[in-house]
Tab-separated table of C-alpha atoms and ligand atoms in Angstrom:
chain	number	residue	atom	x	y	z
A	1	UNK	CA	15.236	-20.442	3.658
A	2	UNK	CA	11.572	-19.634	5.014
A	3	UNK	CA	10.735	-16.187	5.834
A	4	UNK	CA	7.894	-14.739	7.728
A	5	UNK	CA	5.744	-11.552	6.971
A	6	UNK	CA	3.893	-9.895	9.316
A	7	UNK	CA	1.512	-7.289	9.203
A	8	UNK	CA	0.622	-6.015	12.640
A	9	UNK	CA	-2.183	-4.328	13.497
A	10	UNK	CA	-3.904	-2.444	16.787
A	11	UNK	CA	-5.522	-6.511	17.278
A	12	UNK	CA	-4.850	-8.302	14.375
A	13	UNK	CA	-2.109	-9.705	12.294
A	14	UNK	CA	-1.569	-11.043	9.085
A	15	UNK	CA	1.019	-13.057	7.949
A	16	UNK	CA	2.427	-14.943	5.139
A	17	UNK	CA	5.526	-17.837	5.136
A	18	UNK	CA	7.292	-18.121	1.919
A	19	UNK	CA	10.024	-20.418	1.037
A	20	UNK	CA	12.757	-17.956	-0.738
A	21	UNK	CA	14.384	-21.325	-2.144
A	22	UNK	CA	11.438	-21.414	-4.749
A	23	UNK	CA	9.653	-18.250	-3.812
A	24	UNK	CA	6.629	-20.613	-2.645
A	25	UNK	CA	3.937	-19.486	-0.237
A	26	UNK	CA	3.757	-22.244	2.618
A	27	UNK	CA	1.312	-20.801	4.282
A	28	UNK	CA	-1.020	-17.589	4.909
A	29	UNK	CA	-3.448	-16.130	7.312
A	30	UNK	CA	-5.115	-14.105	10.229
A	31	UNK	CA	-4.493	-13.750	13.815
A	32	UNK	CA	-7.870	-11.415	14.737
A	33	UNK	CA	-9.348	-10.259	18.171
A	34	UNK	CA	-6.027	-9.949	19.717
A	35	UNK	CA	-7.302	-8.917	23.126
A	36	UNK	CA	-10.234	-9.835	23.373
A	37	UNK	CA	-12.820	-12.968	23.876
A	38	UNK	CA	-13.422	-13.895	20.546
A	39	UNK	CA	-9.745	-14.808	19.328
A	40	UNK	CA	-9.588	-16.162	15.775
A	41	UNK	CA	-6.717	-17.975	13.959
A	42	UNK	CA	-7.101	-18.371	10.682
A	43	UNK	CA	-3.820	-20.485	8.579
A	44	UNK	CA	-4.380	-21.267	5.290
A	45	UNK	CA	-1.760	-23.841	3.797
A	46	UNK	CA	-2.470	-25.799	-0.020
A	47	UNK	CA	-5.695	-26.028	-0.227
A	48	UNK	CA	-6.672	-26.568	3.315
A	49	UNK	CA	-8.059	-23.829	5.491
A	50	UNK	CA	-7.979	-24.451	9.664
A	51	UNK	CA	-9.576	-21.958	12.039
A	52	UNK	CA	-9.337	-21.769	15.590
A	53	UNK	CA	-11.579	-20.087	17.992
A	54	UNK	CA	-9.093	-18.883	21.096
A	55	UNK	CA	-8.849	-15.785	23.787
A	56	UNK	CA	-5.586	-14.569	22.375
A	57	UNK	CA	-3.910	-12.300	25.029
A	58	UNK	CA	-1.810	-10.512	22.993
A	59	UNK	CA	0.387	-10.502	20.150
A	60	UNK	CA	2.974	-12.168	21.632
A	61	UNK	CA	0.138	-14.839	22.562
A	62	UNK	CA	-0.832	-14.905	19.171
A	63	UNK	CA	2.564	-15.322	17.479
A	64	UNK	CA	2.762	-18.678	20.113
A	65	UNK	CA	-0.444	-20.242	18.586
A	66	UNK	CA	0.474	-19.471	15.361
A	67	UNK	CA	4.020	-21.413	15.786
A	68	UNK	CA	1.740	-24.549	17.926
A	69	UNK	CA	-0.542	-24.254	14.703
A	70	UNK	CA	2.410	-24.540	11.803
A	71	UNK	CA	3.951	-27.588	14.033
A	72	UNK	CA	0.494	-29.238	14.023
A	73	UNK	CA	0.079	-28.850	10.613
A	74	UNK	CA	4.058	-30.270	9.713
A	75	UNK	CA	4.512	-26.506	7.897
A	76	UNK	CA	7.472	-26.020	10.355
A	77	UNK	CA	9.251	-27.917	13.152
A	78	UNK	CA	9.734	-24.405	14.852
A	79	UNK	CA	10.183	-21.172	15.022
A	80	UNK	CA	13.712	-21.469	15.178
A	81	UNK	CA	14.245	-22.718	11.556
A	82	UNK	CA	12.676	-19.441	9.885
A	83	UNK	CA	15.843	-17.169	8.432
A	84	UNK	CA	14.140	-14.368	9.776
A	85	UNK	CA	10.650	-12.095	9.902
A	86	UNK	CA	9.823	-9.321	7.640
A	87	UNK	CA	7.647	-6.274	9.094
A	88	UNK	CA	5.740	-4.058	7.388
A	89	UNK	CA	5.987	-0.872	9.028
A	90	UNK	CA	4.425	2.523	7.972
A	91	UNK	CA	6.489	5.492	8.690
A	92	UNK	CA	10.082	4.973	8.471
A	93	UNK	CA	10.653	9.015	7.796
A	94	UNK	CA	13.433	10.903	6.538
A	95	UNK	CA	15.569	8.159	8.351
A	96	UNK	CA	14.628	4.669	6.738
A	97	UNK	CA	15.225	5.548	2.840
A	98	UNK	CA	15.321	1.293	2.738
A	99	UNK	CA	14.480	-1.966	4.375
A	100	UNK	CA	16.927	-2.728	7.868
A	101	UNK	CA	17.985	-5.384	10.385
A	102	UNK	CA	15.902	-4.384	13.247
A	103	UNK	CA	18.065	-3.645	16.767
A	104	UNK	CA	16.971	-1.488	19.654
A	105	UNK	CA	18.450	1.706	17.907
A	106	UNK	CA	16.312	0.947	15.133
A	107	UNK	CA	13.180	0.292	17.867
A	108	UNK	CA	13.285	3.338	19.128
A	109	UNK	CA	13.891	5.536	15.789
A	110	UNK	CA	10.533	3.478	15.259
A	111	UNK	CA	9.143	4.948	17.903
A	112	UNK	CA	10.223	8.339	17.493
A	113	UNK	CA	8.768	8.260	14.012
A	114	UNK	CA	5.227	6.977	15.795
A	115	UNK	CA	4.174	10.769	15.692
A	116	UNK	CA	3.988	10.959	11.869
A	117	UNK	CA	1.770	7.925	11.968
A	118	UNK	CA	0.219	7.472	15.599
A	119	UNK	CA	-2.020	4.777	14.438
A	120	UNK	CA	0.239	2.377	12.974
A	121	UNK	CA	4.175	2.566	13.934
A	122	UNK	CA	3.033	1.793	17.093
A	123	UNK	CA	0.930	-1.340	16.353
A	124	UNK	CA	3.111	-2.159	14.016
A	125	UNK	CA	6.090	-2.226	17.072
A	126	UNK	CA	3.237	-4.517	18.945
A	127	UNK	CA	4.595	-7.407	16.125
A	128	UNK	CA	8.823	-6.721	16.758
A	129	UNK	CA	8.628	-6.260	19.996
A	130	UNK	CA	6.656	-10.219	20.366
A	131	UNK	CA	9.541	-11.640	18.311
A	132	UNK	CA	12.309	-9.735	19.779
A	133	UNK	CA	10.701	-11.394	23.863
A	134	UNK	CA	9.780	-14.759	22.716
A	135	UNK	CA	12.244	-15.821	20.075
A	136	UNK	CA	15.518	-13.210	20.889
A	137	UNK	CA	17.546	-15.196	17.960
A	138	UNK	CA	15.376	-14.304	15.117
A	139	UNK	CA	16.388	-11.966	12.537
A	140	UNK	CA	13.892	-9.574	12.094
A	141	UNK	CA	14.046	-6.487	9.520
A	142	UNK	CA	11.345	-3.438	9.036
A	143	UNK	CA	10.287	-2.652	5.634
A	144	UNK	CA	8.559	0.145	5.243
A	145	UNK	CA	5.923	2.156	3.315
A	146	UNK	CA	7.988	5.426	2.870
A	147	UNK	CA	11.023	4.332	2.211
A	148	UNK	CA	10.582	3.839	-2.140
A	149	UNK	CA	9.688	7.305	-1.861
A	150	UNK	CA	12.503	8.750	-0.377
A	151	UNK	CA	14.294	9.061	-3.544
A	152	UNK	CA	11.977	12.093	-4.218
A	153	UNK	CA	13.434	15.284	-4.683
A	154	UNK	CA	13.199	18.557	-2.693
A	155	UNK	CA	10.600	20.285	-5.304
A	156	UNK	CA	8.374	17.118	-4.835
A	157	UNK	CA	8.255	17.241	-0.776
A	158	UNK	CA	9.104	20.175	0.325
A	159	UNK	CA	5.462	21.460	0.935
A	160	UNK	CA	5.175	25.501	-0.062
A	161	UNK	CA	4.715	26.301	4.133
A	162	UNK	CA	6.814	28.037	6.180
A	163	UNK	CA	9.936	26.616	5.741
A	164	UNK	CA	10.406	25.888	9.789
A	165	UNK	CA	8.006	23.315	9.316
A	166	UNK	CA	9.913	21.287	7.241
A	167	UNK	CA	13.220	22.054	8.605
A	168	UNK	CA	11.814	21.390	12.206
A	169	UNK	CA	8.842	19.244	12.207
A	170	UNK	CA	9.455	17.555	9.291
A	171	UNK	CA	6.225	18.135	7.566
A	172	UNK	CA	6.464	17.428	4.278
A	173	UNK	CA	5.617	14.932	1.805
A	174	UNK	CA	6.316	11.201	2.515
A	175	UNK	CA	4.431	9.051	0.308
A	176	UNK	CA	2.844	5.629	0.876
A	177	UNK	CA	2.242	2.078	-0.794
A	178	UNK	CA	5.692	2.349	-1.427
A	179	UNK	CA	6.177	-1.534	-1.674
A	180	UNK	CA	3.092	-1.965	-4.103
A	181	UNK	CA	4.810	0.567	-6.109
A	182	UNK	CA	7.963	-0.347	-6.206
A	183	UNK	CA	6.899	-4.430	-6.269
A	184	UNK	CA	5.054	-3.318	-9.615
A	185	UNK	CA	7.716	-0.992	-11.282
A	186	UNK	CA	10.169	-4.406	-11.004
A	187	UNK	CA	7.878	-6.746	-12.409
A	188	UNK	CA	6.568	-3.675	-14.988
A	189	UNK	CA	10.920	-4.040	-15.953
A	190	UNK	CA	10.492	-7.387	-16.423
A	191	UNK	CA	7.732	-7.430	-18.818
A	192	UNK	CA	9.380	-4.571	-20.655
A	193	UNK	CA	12.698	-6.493	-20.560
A	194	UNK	CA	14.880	-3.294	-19.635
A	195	UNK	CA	17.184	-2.796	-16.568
A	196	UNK	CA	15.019	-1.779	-13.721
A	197	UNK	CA	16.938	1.213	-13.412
A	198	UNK	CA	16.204	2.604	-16.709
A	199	UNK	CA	12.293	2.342	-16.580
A	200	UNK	CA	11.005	5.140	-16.484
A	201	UNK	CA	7.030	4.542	-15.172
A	202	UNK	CA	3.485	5.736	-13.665
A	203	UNK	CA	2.628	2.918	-10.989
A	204	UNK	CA	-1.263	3.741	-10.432
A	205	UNK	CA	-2.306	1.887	-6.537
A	206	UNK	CA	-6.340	2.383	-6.491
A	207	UNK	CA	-7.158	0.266	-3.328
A	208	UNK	CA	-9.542	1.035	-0.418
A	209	UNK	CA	-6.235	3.260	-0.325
A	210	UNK	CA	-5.354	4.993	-3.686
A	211	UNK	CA	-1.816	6.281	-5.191
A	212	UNK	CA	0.056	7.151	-8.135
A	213	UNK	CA	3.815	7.192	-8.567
A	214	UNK	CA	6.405	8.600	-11.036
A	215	UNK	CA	9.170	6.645	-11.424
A	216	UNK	CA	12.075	7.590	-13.138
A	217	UNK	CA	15.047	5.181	-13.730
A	218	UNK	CA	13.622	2.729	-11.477
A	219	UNK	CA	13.496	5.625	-8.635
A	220	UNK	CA	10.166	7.256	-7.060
A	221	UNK	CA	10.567	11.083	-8.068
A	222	UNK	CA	6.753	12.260	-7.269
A	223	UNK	CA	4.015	10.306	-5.412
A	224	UNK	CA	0.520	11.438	-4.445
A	225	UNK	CA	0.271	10.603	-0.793
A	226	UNK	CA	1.550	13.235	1.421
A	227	UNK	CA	2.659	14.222	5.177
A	228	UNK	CA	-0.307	11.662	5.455
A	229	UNK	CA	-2.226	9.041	3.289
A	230	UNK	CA	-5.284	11.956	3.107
A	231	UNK	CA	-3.708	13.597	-0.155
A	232	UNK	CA	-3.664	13.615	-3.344
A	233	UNK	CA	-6.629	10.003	-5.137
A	234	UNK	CA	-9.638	10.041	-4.559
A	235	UNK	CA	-10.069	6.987	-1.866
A	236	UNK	CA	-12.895	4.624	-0.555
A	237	UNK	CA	-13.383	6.797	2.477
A	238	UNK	CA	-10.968	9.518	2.099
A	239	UNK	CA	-10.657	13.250	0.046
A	240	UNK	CA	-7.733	13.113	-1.484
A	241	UNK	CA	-6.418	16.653	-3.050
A	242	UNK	CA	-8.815	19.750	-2.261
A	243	UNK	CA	-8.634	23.754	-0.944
A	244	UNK	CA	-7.066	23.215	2.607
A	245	UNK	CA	-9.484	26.738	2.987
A	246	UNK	CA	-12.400	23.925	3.255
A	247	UNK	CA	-10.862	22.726	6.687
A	248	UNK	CA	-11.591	26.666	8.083
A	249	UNK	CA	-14.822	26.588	6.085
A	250	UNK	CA	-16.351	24.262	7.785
A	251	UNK	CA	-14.948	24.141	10.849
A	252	UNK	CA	-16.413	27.570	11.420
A	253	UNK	CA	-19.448	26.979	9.609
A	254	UNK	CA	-20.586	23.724	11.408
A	255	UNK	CA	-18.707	24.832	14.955
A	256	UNK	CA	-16.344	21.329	14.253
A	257	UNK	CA	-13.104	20.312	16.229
A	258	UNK	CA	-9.778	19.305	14.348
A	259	UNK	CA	-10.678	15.665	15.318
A	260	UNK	CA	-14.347	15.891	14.068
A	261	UNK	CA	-12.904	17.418	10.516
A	262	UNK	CA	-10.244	14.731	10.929
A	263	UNK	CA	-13.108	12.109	10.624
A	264	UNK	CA	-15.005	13.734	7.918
A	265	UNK	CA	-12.185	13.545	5.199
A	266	UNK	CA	-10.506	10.465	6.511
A	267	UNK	CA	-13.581	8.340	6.776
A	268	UNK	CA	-16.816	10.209	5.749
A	269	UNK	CA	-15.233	11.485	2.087
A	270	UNK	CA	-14.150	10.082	-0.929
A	271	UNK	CA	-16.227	7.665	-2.883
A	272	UNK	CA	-18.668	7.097	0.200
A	273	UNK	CA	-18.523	10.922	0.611
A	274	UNK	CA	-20.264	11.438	-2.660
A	275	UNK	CA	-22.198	8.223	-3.512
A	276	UNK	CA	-22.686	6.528	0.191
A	277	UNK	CA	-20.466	3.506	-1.184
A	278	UNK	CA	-16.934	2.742	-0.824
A	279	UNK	CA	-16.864	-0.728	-2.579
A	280	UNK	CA	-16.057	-0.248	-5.897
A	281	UNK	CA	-18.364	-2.806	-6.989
A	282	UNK	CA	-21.025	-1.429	-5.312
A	283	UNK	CA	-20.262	1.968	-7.131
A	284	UNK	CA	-20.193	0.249	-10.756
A	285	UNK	CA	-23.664	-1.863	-9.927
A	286	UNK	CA	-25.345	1.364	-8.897
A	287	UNK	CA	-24.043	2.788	-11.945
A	288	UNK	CA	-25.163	0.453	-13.887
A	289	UNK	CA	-29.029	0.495	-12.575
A	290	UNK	CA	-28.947	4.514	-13.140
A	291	UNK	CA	-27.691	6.105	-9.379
A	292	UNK	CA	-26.351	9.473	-10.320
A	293	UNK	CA	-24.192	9.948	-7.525
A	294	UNK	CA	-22.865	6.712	-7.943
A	295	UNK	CA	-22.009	7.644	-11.866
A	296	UNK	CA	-20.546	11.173	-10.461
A	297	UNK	CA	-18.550	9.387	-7.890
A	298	UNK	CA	-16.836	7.141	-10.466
A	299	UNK	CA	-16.063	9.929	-12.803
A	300	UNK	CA	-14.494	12.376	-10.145
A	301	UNK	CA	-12.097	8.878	-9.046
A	302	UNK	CA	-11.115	8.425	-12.540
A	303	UNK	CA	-10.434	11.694	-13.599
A	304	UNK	CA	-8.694	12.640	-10.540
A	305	UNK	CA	-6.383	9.873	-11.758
A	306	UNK	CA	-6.456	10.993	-15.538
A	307	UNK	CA	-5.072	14.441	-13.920
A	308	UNK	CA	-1.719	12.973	-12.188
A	309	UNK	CA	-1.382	10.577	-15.098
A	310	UNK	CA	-1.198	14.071	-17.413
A	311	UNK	CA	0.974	15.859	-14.504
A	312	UNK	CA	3.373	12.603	-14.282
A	313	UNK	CA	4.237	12.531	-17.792
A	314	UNK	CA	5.202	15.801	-17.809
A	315	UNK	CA	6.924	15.138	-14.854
A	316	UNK	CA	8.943	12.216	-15.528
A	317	UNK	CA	9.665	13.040	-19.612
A	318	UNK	CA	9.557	9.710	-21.818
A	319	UNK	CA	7.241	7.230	-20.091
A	320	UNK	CA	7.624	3.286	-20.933
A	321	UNK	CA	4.697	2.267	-19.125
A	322	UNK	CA	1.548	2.968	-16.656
A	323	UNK	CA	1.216	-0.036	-14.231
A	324	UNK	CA	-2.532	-0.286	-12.852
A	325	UNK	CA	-2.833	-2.518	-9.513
A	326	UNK	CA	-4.472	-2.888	-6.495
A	327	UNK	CA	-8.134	-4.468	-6.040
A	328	UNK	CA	-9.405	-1.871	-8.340
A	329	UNK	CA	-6.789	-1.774	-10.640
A	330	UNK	CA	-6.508	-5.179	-11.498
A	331	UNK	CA	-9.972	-6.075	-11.330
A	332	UNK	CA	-12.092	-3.148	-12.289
A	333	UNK	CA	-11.957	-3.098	-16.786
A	334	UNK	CA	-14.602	-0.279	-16.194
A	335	UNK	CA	-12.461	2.144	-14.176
A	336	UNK	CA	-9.508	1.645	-16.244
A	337	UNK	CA	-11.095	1.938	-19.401
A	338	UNK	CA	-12.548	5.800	-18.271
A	339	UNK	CA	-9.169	6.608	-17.148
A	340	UNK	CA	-7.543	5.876	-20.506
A	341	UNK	CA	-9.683	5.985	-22.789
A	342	UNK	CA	-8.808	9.744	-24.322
A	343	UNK	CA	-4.633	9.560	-23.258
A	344	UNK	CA	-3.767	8.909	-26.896
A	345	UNK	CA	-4.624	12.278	-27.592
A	346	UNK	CA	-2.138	14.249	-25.198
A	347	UNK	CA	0.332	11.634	-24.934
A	348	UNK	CA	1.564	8.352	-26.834
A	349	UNK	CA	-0.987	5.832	-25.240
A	350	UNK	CA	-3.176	3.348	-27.564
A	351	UNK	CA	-4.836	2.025	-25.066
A	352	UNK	CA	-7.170	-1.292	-26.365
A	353	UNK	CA	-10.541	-1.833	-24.671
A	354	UNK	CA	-10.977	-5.112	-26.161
A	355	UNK	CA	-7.997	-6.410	-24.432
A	356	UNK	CA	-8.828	-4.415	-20.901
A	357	UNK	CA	-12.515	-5.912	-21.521
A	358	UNK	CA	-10.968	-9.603	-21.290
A	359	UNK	CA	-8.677	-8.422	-18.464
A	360	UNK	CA	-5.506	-9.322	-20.018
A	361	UNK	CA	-2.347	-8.244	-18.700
A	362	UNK	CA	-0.929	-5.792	-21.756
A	363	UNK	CA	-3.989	-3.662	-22.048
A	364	UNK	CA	-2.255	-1.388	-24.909
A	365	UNK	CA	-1.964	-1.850	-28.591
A	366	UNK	CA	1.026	-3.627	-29.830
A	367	UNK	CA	1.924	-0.279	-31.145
A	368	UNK	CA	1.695	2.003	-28.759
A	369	UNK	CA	4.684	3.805	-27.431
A	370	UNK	CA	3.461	3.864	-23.742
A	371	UNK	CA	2.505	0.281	-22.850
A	372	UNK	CA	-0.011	-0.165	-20.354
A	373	UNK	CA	-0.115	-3.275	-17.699
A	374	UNK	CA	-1.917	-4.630	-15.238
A	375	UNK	CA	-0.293	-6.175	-12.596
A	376	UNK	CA	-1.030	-8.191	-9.454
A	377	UNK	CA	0.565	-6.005	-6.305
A	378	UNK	CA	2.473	-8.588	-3.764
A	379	UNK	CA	3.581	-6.640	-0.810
A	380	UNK	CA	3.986	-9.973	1.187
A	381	UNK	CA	6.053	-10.760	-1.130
A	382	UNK	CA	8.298	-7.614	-1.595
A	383	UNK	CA	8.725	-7.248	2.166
A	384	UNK	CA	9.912	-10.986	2.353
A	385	UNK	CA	12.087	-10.273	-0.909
A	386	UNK	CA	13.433	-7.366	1.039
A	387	UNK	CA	14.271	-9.276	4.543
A	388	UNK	CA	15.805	-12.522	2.370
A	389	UNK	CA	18.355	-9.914	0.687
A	390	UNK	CA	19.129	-8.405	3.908
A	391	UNK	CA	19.554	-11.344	5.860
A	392	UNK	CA	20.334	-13.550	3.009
B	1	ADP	P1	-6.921	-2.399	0.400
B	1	ADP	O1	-6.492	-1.031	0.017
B	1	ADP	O2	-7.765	-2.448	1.619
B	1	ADP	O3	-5.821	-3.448	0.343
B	1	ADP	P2	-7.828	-3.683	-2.049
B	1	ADP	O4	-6.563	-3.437	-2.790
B	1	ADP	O5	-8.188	-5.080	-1.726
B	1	ADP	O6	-7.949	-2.792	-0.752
B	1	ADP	O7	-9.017	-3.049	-2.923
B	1	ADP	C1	-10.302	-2.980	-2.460
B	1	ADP	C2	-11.158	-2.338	-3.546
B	1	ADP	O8	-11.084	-3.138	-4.720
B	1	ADP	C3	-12.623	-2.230	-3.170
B	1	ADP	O9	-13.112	-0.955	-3.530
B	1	ADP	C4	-13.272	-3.277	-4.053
B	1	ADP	O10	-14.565	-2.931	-4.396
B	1	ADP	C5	-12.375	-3.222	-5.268
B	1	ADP	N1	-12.553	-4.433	-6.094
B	1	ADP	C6	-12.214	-5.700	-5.818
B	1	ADP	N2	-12.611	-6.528	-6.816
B	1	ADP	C7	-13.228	-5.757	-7.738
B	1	ADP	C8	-13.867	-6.005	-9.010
B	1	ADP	N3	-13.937	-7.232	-9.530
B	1	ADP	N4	-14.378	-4.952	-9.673
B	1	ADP	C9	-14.316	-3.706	-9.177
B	1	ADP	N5	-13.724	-3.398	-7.991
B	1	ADP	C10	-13.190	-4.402	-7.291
C-alpha cells in the first residue's frame, strides 16, 4: 500500500513515497521553481539521486513530472496504484482536532481557515487541489499542524483579551509542529514501554522553528506556539515570548507600520536578532572562537527553554520523559547539555553529559526518574501513518 506525502509550498513541493506494507521509503524529493524558468526536480530513490532541469507551470505540472519521473525510474507504474496522498496542512483551527479524508466541504473549511495562516493554507490547497483535477480517484487526507494541540484546555488557549476575541475571531492559542510532537511522544512510549496514553511528557522541537509541548496521557495540554508560530522559543529568525508593549514601543519610536514590525520579529529577531546568525552551527563556532553575542544568543535560546521545561513540569505533574528533536535537538550535544545541565536540582532529572557528548539516544542516567531522549522527528512519516489509518 504506497502512500504519498506532500508538502506544498507557495513554488515548491516536497514529497516522500513510503510503502506502509514495510514502512519503507521508496522514494524522496523536491519539486522547486514552480512557476518559473528554472524548474528543478529533484527524486531521490536507494542510493541514486536524478535531477531534472524543467519550466514547471504549476503544481499540477509538477505533480505530472513527478509521476513521468517514478515510471522512468520503475518506482511506480502510475499514479493510480498509490492508496492515497497525505497533506501537510498548517491551520486546521478549532475545526480539524485530527487528520481527514479530504472532500470539497473539507476544501473550503481549508480555505476559510486560510486567514489564521495566509501564507500557508493556501499554498498548501495549491497541492489538493492538483490531485483532486488530475487524478479525481485518489484518496487524499489533510493532516495538520494544529490538530495534536487541540486537546489543550481552555486555561491553556484562551488568551487573557477581551473575551469577544476569542469567542468571535477565534484568537487564541493554536499551537504548531504538532506532528513532530506527537510523532516523538509515540516513539518516546515506545522506548519507555508504557501505553501511549499514559505518558505523561515534555516534547522539546528546536528547529529553524522552535516548540515545546506538555503532554499528558499521551494528549497535548500546553504548547508554546500561539495564535501564530511568533510565540513563545526563541527561533532562528523569530522572538518568541516578550512585552507585547514593545510592538507600541517601537512602532512609535521608529514611525513603523504593523507590516514593518511584522518583519522585524518574524524574520529580523531571534538568534539572528541578537548574534546576526540563525544557523545553529554558526552560533556554536562563533562561540567557540570568543563572539559575545554569539555566546549571549545561545544562552537566552537555552534558557528560554530551561524556563517552559520548569513551567511544564509543574504543569503536567509526574513527568516520564523530555524528548529533544529537531535539527538542533538531535544534533546539537552543546545546546542540550546547557539546557539540562542544572534540572536535577528542581526536578528529578540526572541528566549524563558523557552520554549526550557521544550523542546517544538515552541521554539520562540509568537512575534518573525523568529519562531524557533524543529522538529523530519524522513528520513524513506521521502524516503518511495518519492517511494509511484513515484510508487503510
Ligand atoms: P526546520 O525547522 O527548517 O525543519 P531543522 O529542523 O532542519 O529546521 O533545523 C535546522 C537547525 O538545526 C539549524 O539551526 C541548524 O544549524 C541546526 N543544526 C543542524 N545540524 C546541527 C548540528 N550538527 N549542530 C548544531 N546545530 C545543527
Amino acid at each position: 500500500m504506497k502512500i504519498l506525502v506532500l508538502n506544498s509550498g507557495s513554488s515548491s513541493i516536497k514529497f516522500k513515497l513510503f510503502d506502509m506494507k514495510d514502512e519503507s521509503v521508496l522514494c524522496s524529493g523536491l519539486i522547486e521553481q514552480i512557476g518559473e524558468n528554472d524548474g528543478h526536480l529533484e527524486l531521490e530513490f536507494g542510493q541514486k539521486t536524478v535531477k531534472k532541469e524543467v519550466v514547471i507551470k504549476d503544481h499540477a505540472h509538477g505533480l505530472k513530472l513527478l509521476q513521468e519521473l517514478l515510471i522512468e525510474h520503475n518506482v511506480v507504474k502510475n499514479f493510480d496504484e498509490l492508496a492515497g496522498v497525505g497533506h501537510r496542512v498548517v491551520h486546521g483551527g478549532e475545526y480539524f482536532s485530527s487528520a481527514i479524508l479530504i472532500d470539497n466541504k473539507v476544501i473550503k473549511k481549508i480555505e476559510e481557515l486560510s486567514p489564521l495562516a495566509p501564507l500557508h493554507n493556501p499554498v498548501n490547497l495549491l497541492g489538493i487541489k492538483a490531485i483532486d483535477r488530475e487524478y479525481p480517484s485518489l484518496k487524499q487526507v489533510a493532516v495538520f499542524d494544529t490538530a495534536f494541540h487541540q486537546s489543550l484546555p481552555p486555561k491553556a488557549y484562551v488568551y487573557a483579551l477581551p473575551y469577544e476575541y476569542y469567542k468571535n475571531d477565534h484568537v487564541r492559542r493554536y499551537g504548531f509542529h504538532g506532528t513532530s510532537h506527537h510523532y516523538v511522544a509515540k516513539e518516546a512510549a515506545k522506548k519507555l514501554k508504557k501505553d501511549e496514553n499514559k505518558t505523561n511528557l515534555i516534547t522539546i522541537h528546536l528547529g529553524n522553528g522552535a516548540s515545546i509541548t506538555a503532554i499528558k496521557d499521551g494528549k497535548s495540554i500546553d504548547t508554546s506556539m500561539g495564535l501564530t508560530p511568533l510565540e513563545g522559543l526563541v527561533m532562528g529568525t523569530r522572538c518568541g515570548d516578550m512585552d507585547p508593549a514593545i510592538v507600541f514601543y517601537l512602532s512609535k519610536r521608529f514611525k513603523l507600520s504593523i507590516d514593518e514590525l511584522d518583519k522585524i520579529l518574524n524574520k529580523k529577531s531571534g538568534l539572528k536578532g541578537i548574534c546576526g546568525y540563525n544557523d545553529m552551527r554558526e552560533i556554536e563556532q562563533s562561540a567557540k572562537n570568543g563572539d559575545e553575542l554569539a555566546r549571549l544568543a545561545l544562552e537566552i535560546f537555552c534558557y528560554r527553554v530551561k524556563k517552559y521545561i520548569g513551567a511544564y513540569c509543574v504543569a503536567i505533574g509526574k513527568v516520564d520523559a523530555i524528548v529533544f528533536t529537531g535539527g538542533i535537538g538531535e544534533n546539537s550535544s552543546i545546546v542540550r547539555e546547557k539546557i539540562c545541565c542544572g534540572l536535577e536540582d528542581s526536578i528529578f532529572v540526572k541528566f549524563d553529559k558523557e552520554k549526550n557528548r557521544q550523542d546517544k539516544d538515552i541521554i539520562s542516567k540509568d537512575d534518573s526518574k525523568i529519562k531524557i531522549f533524543v529522538i529523530k522527528t519524522n513528520e513524513e512519516f506521521e502524516i503518511a501513518r495518519q492517511t494509511y489509518n484513515i484510508i487503510g
